[in-house]
Coordinates of N, CA and C in Angstrom, one line a residue:
M1 N 78.4 12.1 70.4 CA 77.7 10.9 69.9 C 77.3 10.1 71.2
G2 N 78.2 10.0 72.1 CA 78.0 9.2 73.3 C 76.8 9.7 74.1
Q3 N 76.7 11.1 74.2 CA 75.6 11.7 74.9 C 74.3 11.4 74.2
A4 N 74.3 11.4 72.9 CA 73.0 11.2 72.1 C 72.5 9.8 72.4
L5 N 73.5 8.8 72.4 CA 73.1 7.4 72.7 C 72.5 7.2 74.1
T6 N 73.2 7.9 75.0 CA 72.7 7.9 76.4 C 71.3 8.5 76.5
R7 N 71.0 9.6 75.8 CA 69.7 10.2 75.8 C 68.6 9.2 75.2
V8 N 69.0 8.6 74.1 CA 68.1 7.6 73.5 C 67.8 6.5 74.4
A9 N 68.8 6.0 75.1 CA 68.6 4.8 76.0 C 67.7 5.3 77.2
L10 N 67.9 6.5 77.7 CA 67.1 7.0 78.8 C 65.6 7.1 78.3
A11 N 65.4 7.6 77.1 CA 64.1 7.8 76.5 C 63.4 6.5 76.4
V12 N 64.1 5.5 75.9 CA 63.5 4.1 75.7 C 63.2 3.6 77.1
A13 N 64.0 3.7 78.0 CA 63.8 3.2 79.4 C 62.6 3.9 80.0
S14 N 62.5 5.2 79.8 CA 61.3 5.9 80.3 C 60.0 5.5 79.7
L15 N 60.0 5.2 78.4 CA 58.8 4.7 77.7 C 58.4 3.4 78.2
A16 N 59.4 2.5 78.4 CA 59.1 1.2 78.9 C 58.6 1.2 80.3
F17 N 59.1 2.1 81.2 CA 58.6 2.3 82.5 C 57.2 2.8 82.5
C18 N 56.8 3.8 81.7 CA 55.5 4.4 81.6 C 54.5 3.4 81.1
A19 N 54.9 2.4 80.3 CA 54.0 1.4 79.8 C 53.5 0.6 80.9
G20 N 54.3 0.5 82.0 CA 53.9 -0.3 83.1 C 53.5 0.5 84.3
C21 N 53.2 1.7 84.2 CA 52.8 2.5 85.3 C 51.6 1.9 86.1
G22 N 51.7 1.9 87.4 CA 50.7 1.4 88.2 C 50.6 -0.1 88.3
G23 N 51.7 -0.8 88.1 CA 51.8 -2.2 88.0 C 51.4 -2.9 89.3
A24 N 52.1 -3.9 89.8 CA 51.7 -4.8 90.8 C 51.4 -4.1 92.1
G25 N 51.9 -2.9 92.4 CA 51.6 -2.2 93.6 C 50.3 -1.4 93.6
S26 N 49.5 -1.5 92.5 CA 48.3 -0.7 92.4 C 47.2 -1.3 93.2
A27 N 46.2 -0.6 93.5 CA 45.1 -1.0 94.3 C 44.4 -2.2 93.8
A28 N 44.4 -2.4 92.5 CA 43.6 -3.5 91.9 C 44.5 -4.6 91.3
S29 N 45.6 -4.8 91.9 CA 46.6 -5.7 91.3 C 46.1 -7.1 91.2
S30 N 45.1 -7.5 92.0 CA 44.6 -8.9 91.9 C 43.3 -9.0 91.0
A31 N 42.9 -7.9 90.3 CA 41.7 -7.9 89.5 C 41.8 -8.7 88.3
A32 N 43.0 -8.7 87.6 CA 43.1 -9.5 86.4 C 43.6 -10.9 86.8
S33 N 43.0 -11.9 86.2 CA 43.3 -13.3 86.6 C 44.3 -14.0 85.8
S34 N 44.7 -13.5 84.6 CA 45.7 -14.2 83.8 C 46.8 -13.2 83.4
T35 N 47.9 -13.8 83.1 CA 49.0 -12.9 82.7 C 49.0 -12.8 81.2
V36 N 49.6 -11.7 80.7 CA 49.7 -11.6 79.3 C 50.9 -12.3 78.8
S37 N 50.9 -13.0 77.7 CA 52.0 -13.8 77.3 C 53.1 -12.9 76.8
P38 N 54.4 -13.4 76.9 CA 55.5 -12.6 76.3 C 55.3 -12.2 74.9
A39 N 54.6 -13.0 74.1 CA 54.4 -12.7 72.7 C 53.5 -11.5 72.5
A40 N 52.6 -11.2 73.5 CA 51.7 -10.1 73.4 C 52.4 -8.8 73.8
T41 N 53.3 -8.9 74.7 CA 54.0 -7.6 75.2 C 55.4 -7.5 74.8
G42 N 56.0 -8.5 74.2 CA 57.4 -8.4 73.8 C 58.2 -9.2 74.8
S43 N 59.4 -9.6 74.4 CA 60.3 -10.3 75.3 C 61.7 -10.0 74.9
A44 N 62.6 -10.4 75.7 CA 64.0 -10.1 75.4 C 64.4 -10.7 74.1
A45 N 63.8 -11.8 73.7 CA 64.2 -12.5 72.4 C 63.9 -11.6 71.2
D46 N 62.9 -10.8 71.3 CA 62.6 -10.0 70.1 C 63.0 -8.5 70.3
G47 N 63.8 -8.3 71.4 CA 64.4 -6.9 71.6 C 63.4 -5.9 72.2
T48 N 62.2 -6.3 72.7 CA 61.3 -5.4 73.3 C 61.2 -5.7 74.8
A49 N 60.8 -4.8 75.6 CA 60.6 -5.0 77.0 C 59.2 -5.5 77.3
A50 N 59.1 -6.5 78.1 CA 57.8 -7.0 78.6 C 57.3 -6.0 79.6
S51 N 55.9 -5.8 79.6 CA 55.3 -5.0 80.6 C 55.1 -5.7 81.9
P52 N 55.3 -5.0 83.0 CA 55.1 -5.6 84.3 C 53.6 -5.6 84.7
V53 N 52.7 -5.1 83.8 CA 51.3 -5.0 84.1 C 50.7 -6.3 83.6
T54 N 49.8 -6.9 84.4 CA 49.0 -8.1 84.1 C 47.7 -7.7 83.6
C55 N 47.3 -8.3 82.4 CA 46.0 -8.0 81.8 C 45.3 -9.3 81.5
D56 N 44.0 -9.2 81.4 CA 43.1 -10.3 81.0 C 42.2 -9.8 79.9
M57 N 42.2 -10.4 78.7 CA 41.3 -10.0 77.6 C 40.3 -11.1 77.4
R58 N 39.0 -10.7 77.3 CA 38.0 -11.7 77.1 C 36.9 -11.1 76.2
P59 N 36.1 -12.0 75.6 CA 35.0 -11.5 74.8 C 33.9 -10.9 75.7
R60 N 33.1 -10.1 75.2 CA 32.0 -9.5 75.9 C 30.8 -9.4 75.0
T61 N 29.6 -9.3 75.6 CA 28.4 -9.1 74.8 C 28.2 -7.6 74.8
P62 N 28.0 -7.0 73.6 CA 27.8 -5.6 73.4 C 26.5 -5.2 74.2
P63 N 26.5 -4.0 74.7 CA 25.3 -3.5 75.4 C 24.2 -3.3 74.4
G64 N 23.0 -3.2 75.0 CA 21.8 -2.9 74.1 C 21.8 -1.5 73.6
E65 N 20.8 -1.3 72.8 CA 20.5 0.1 72.2 C 20.2 1.0 73.3
T66 N 20.7 2.2 73.2 CA 20.4 3.3 74.2 C 19.5 4.3 73.6
T67 N 18.7 5.0 74.4 CA 17.8 6.0 73.9 C 18.2 7.4 74.3
S68 N 18.8 7.6 75.4 CA 19.1 8.9 75.9 C 20.6 9.0 76.1
W69 N 21.3 9.8 75.2 CA 22.8 9.9 75.3 C 23.3 11.2 74.8
T70 N 24.5 11.5 75.1 CA 25.2 12.6 74.4 C 26.6 12.2 74.2
H71 N 27.2 12.8 73.2 CA 28.6 12.5 72.9 C 29.5 13.3 73.9
P72 N 30.5 12.7 74.4 CA 31.4 13.4 75.4 C 32.1 14.6 74.8
A73 N 32.3 15.6 75.6 CA 33.0 16.8 75.2 C 34.5 16.7 75.2
Q74 N 35.0 15.6 75.8 CA 36.5 15.5 75.9 C 36.8 14.0 75.9
S75 N 38.1 13.7 75.8 CA 38.6 12.3 75.8 C 38.9 11.8 77.1
F76 N 39.3 12.6 78.1 CA 39.8 12.1 79.4 C 39.0 12.9 80.4
Y77 N 38.4 12.2 81.4 CA 37.7 12.8 82.5 C 38.4 12.4 83.8
S78 N 38.7 13.4 84.6 CA 39.3 13.2 85.9 C 38.1 13.0 86.9
P79 N 38.4 12.4 88.1 CA 37.3 12.3 89.1 C 36.7 13.5 89.5
S80 N 37.3 14.7 89.4 CA 36.8 15.9 89.8 C 35.9 16.6 88.8
D81 N 35.9 16.1 87.5 CA 35.1 16.7 86.5 C 33.6 16.5 86.8
Q82 N 32.8 17.5 86.5 CA 31.4 17.5 86.8 C 30.5 16.9 85.7
D83 N 31.1 16.8 84.5 CA 30.3 16.4 83.3 C 30.7 15.0 82.8
I84 N 31.0 14.1 83.7 CA 31.4 12.7 83.3 C 30.2 12.1 82.6
P85 N 30.5 11.4 81.4 CA 29.4 10.8 80.6 C 28.7 9.8 81.4
T86 N 27.4 9.6 81.1 CA 26.5 8.6 81.8 C 26.8 7.3 81.2
R87 N 26.3 6.2 81.9 CA 26.5 4.9 81.4 C 25.8 4.8 80.0
A88 N 24.6 5.4 79.8 CA 23.9 5.3 78.5 C 24.8 6.0 77.4
S89 N 25.4 7.1 77.7 CA 26.3 7.7 76.7 C 27.5 6.8 76.4
L90 N 28.1 6.2 77.4 CA 29.2 5.3 77.2 C 28.8 4.1 76.3
D91 N 27.6 3.5 76.7 CA 27.1 2.4 75.9 C 26.8 2.8 74.5
H92 N 26.3 4.0 74.3 CA 26.1 4.5 72.9 C 27.4 4.5 72.1
L93 N 28.5 5.0 72.8 CA 29.8 5.1 72.1 C 30.2 3.7 71.7
L94 N 30.0 2.7 72.5 CA 30.4 1.3 72.2 C 29.6 0.7 71.0
V95 N 28.3 0.9 71.1 CA 27.4 0.3 70.1 C 27.4 1.1 68.7
K96 N 27.3 2.4 68.8 CA 27.1 3.2 67.5 C 28.3 3.8 67.0
D97 N 29.3 4.0 67.8 CA 30.5 4.8 67.4 C 31.8 3.9 67.3
D98 N 31.7 2.7 67.7 CA 32.8 1.8 67.7 C 34.0 2.4 68.5
A99 N 33.6 2.9 69.6 CA 34.6 3.6 70.5 C 35.3 2.6 71.4
L100 N 36.4 3.1 72.0 CA 37.1 2.4 73.1 C 36.7 3.2 74.3
V101 N 36.1 2.6 75.3 CA 35.8 3.2 76.6 C 36.7 2.6 77.7
I102 N 37.4 3.5 78.4 CA 38.3 3.1 79.4 C 37.7 3.6 80.8
E103 N 37.6 2.7 81.7 CA 37.2 3.1 83.1 C 38.5 2.8 83.9
Y104 N 38.9 3.8 84.7 CA 40.2 3.6 85.5 C 39.9 3.9 86.9
S105 N 40.7 3.3 87.8 CA 40.6 3.5 89.2 C 41.2 4.8 89.6
A106 N 40.5 5.6 90.4 CA 41.0 6.9 90.9 C 42.2 6.7 91.8
R107 N 42.5 5.4 92.2 CA 43.6 5.1 93.0 C 44.9 4.9 92.3
L108 N 44.9 5.0 90.9 CA 46.1 4.8 90.2 C 47.1 5.9 90.6
P109 N 48.4 5.6 90.6 CA 49.4 6.6 90.8 C 49.3 7.7 89.8
A110 N 49.8 8.9 90.3 CA 49.7 10.1 89.4 C 50.4 9.9 88.1
A111 N 51.5 9.2 88.1 CA 52.3 9.0 86.8 C 51.4 8.1 85.9
S112 N 50.7 7.1 86.4 CA 49.8 6.3 85.6 C 48.7 7.1 85.0
L113 N 48.1 7.9 85.8 CA 47.0 8.8 85.3 C 47.5 9.7 84.2
R114 N 48.7 10.3 84.4 CA 49.2 11.2 83.3 C 49.5 10.4 82.0
A115 N 50.0 9.2 82.2 CA 50.3 8.3 81.0 C 49.0 8.0 80.3
L116 N 48.0 7.6 81.1 CA 46.7 7.3 80.5 C 46.1 8.5 79.8
R117 N 46.1 9.6 80.5 CA 45.5 10.9 79.9 C 46.2 11.2 78.6
D118 N 47.5 11.2 78.6 CA 48.3 11.6 77.4 C 48.0 10.6 76.3
W119 N 48.0 9.3 76.6 CA 47.7 8.3 75.6 C 46.3 8.5 75.0
T120 N 45.3 8.8 75.9 CA 43.9 8.9 75.4 C 43.8 10.1 74.5
Y121 N 44.5 11.2 74.7 CA 44.3 12.4 73.9 C 44.9 12.1 72.5
L122 N 45.7 11.1 72.3 CA 46.3 10.8 71.0 C 45.5 9.8 70.2
Q123 N 44.4 9.3 70.8 CA 43.6 8.3 70.2 C 42.3 8.8 69.4
T124 N 41.8 8.0 68.6 CA 40.5 8.3 67.9 C 39.4 7.6 68.6
A125 N 38.2 8.2 68.8 CA 37.0 7.5 69.3 C 37.4 6.8 70.6
T126 N 38.0 7.5 71.5 CA 38.4 6.9 72.8 C 38.0 7.9 73.9
V127 N 37.5 7.4 75.0 CA 37.1 8.2 76.2 C 37.5 7.4 77.4
A128 N 38.1 8.1 78.4 CA 38.5 7.5 79.6 C 37.8 8.2 80.8
V129 N 37.2 7.5 81.6 CA 36.4 8.0 82.7 C 36.8 7.3 84.0
P130 N 36.6 8.0 85.2 CA 36.9 7.2 86.4 C 35.8 6.2 86.6
G131 N 36.3 5.0 87.1 CA 35.4 3.9 87.4 C 35.5 3.5 88.8
D132 N 35.0 2.3 89.1 CA 35.1 1.8 90.5 C 36.5 1.3 90.7
D133 N 36.8 0.8 91.8 CA 38.2 0.3 92.1 C 38.3 -1.2 91.9
S134 N 37.3 -1.8 91.3 CA 37.4 -3.3 91.1 C 38.6 -3.7 90.1
A135 N 39.0 -2.8 89.3 CA 40.2 -3.0 88.4 C 40.9 -1.7 88.2
A136 N 42.2 -1.7 88.1 CA 42.9 -0.5 87.9 C 42.5 0.1 86.5
V137 N 42.4 -0.7 85.5 CA 42.0 -0.3 84.2 C 41.1 -1.3 83.6
R138 N 39.9 -0.9 83.1 CA 39.0 -1.7 82.4 C 38.7 -1.0 81.1
A139 N 39.2 -1.6 80.0 CA 39.0 -1.0 78.6 C 38.1 -1.9 77.8
V140 N 37.1 -1.3 77.2 CA 36.1 -2.1 76.4 C 35.9 -1.5 75.0
I141 N 35.7 -2.4 74.1 CA 35.1 -2.1 72.8 C 33.8 -3.0 72.8
A142 N 33.0 -2.8 71.8 CA 31.7 -3.5 71.8 C 31.9 -5.0 72.0
S143 N 32.9 -5.7 71.5 CA 33.0 -7.1 71.6 C 34.1 -7.7 72.5
T144 N 34.9 -6.8 73.1 CA 36.0 -7.3 73.8 C 36.3 -6.4 75.1
E145 N 36.7 -7.0 76.1 CA 37.0 -6.3 77.4 C 38.5 -6.7 77.8
L146 N 39.2 -5.7 78.2 CA 40.6 -5.8 78.6 C 40.6 -5.3 80.1
V147 N 41.0 -6.1 81.0 CA 41.1 -5.7 82.4 C 42.6 -5.8 82.8
C148 N 43.1 -4.7 83.4 CA 44.6 -4.7 83.7 C 44.7 -4.2 85.1
D149 N 45.9 -4.6 85.8 CA 46.2 -4.1 87.1 C 47.0 -2.9 87.1
G150 N 47.1 -2.2 86.0 CA 47.9 -1.0 85.8 C 47.7 -0.5 84.4
V151 N 48.4 0.6 84.1 CA 48.2 1.2 82.7 C 49.3 0.6 81.8
D152 N 48.8 -0.1 80.7 CA 49.7 -0.6 79.7 C 49.3 -0.1 78.4
T153 N 49.9 1.0 78.0 CA 49.5 1.7 76.7 C 49.7 0.8 75.5
M154 N 50.6 -0.1 75.5 CA 50.8 -1.0 74.4 C 49.6 -1.9 74.2
R155 N 49.1 -2.5 75.3 CA 47.9 -3.3 75.3 C 46.7 -2.5 74.9
L156 N 46.6 -1.3 75.4 CA 45.4 -0.4 75.1 C 45.5 -0.1 73.6
S157 N 46.7 0.1 73.0 CA 46.8 0.4 71.6 C 46.4 -0.8 70.8
E158 N 46.7 -2.0 71.2 CA 46.3 -3.2 70.5 C 44.8 -3.3 70.5
L159 N 44.2 -3.1 71.6 CA 42.7 -3.2 71.7 C 42.1 -2.1 70.8
A160 N 42.6 -0.9 70.8 CA 42.1 0.2 70.0 C 42.3 -0.1 68.5
G161 N 43.4 -0.7 68.2 CA 43.6 -1.1 66.8 C 42.8 -2.2 66.2
S162 N 42.1 -2.9 67.1 CA 41.3 -4.0 66.7 C 39.9 -3.6 66.2
R163 N 39.6 -2.3 66.4 CA 38.3 -1.8 65.9 C 38.3 -1.6 64.4
A164 N 37.1 -1.6 63.9 CA 36.9 -1.3 62.4 C 36.4 0.2 62.3
L165 N 37.4 1.1 62.5 CA 37.0 2.5 62.5 C 36.5 3.0 61.1
G166 N 35.6 4.0 61.1 CA 35.1 4.5 59.9 C 33.9 3.8 59.3
Q167 N 33.3 2.9 60.1 CA 32.2 2.2 59.7 C 31.0 2.4 60.6
V168 N 30.8 3.7 60.9 CA 29.6 4.1 61.8 C 28.6 4.9 61.0
A169 N 27.4 4.6 61.2 CA 26.3 5.3 60.5 C 26.0 6.6 61.2
G170 N 25.7 7.6 60.4 CA 25.3 8.9 61.0 C 24.1 8.8 61.9
H171 N 24.2 9.5 63.0 CA 23.1 9.4 64.0 C 22.9 10.6 64.8
G172 N 23.4 11.8 64.4 CA 23.2 13.0 65.1 C 24.1 13.2 66.3
D173 N 23.7 14.2 67.1 CA 24.5 14.6 68.3 C 24.0 14.1 69.6
A174 N 22.7 13.7 69.7 CA 22.2 13.3 71.0 C 21.0 12.4 70.7
G175 N 20.7 11.5 71.7 CA 19.6 10.6 71.5 C 18.5 11.0 72.4

């Protein structure tokens, strides 16, 4: 029984650590300007661990209509992939498919990249691509942008959950 509790405690600690992968030591630690409130990430008062990752969420104007696009073939693209979606394809995903598009810094630590990749593969209508190094993680839906100084899968899940999935009109495979 004692070993089982120890394993559970280690698993919980590991998950809490991975939620904050790439925190303050990441290349873009100064990119986000405000901290996430304890209510958003949890606090000791409610029994959950707060993330060491700092995020800034703000409204954004959806991109305009795109004319030339293709749907991505996968959910996660590494910097070495040759077929990374174009800006027009990513904008199409935001406008027509109610997708979550994540741009991440290639300077993220390997553990953060693995956590982001694994999380992305479990999501619906989500694609992660390498971006510039202005932010460690920049996640957007049509109306909202989340900029973080590391990978915080709990905040990404909150943003993903704020979409109205299933309300997209049919539009074919390419524009």
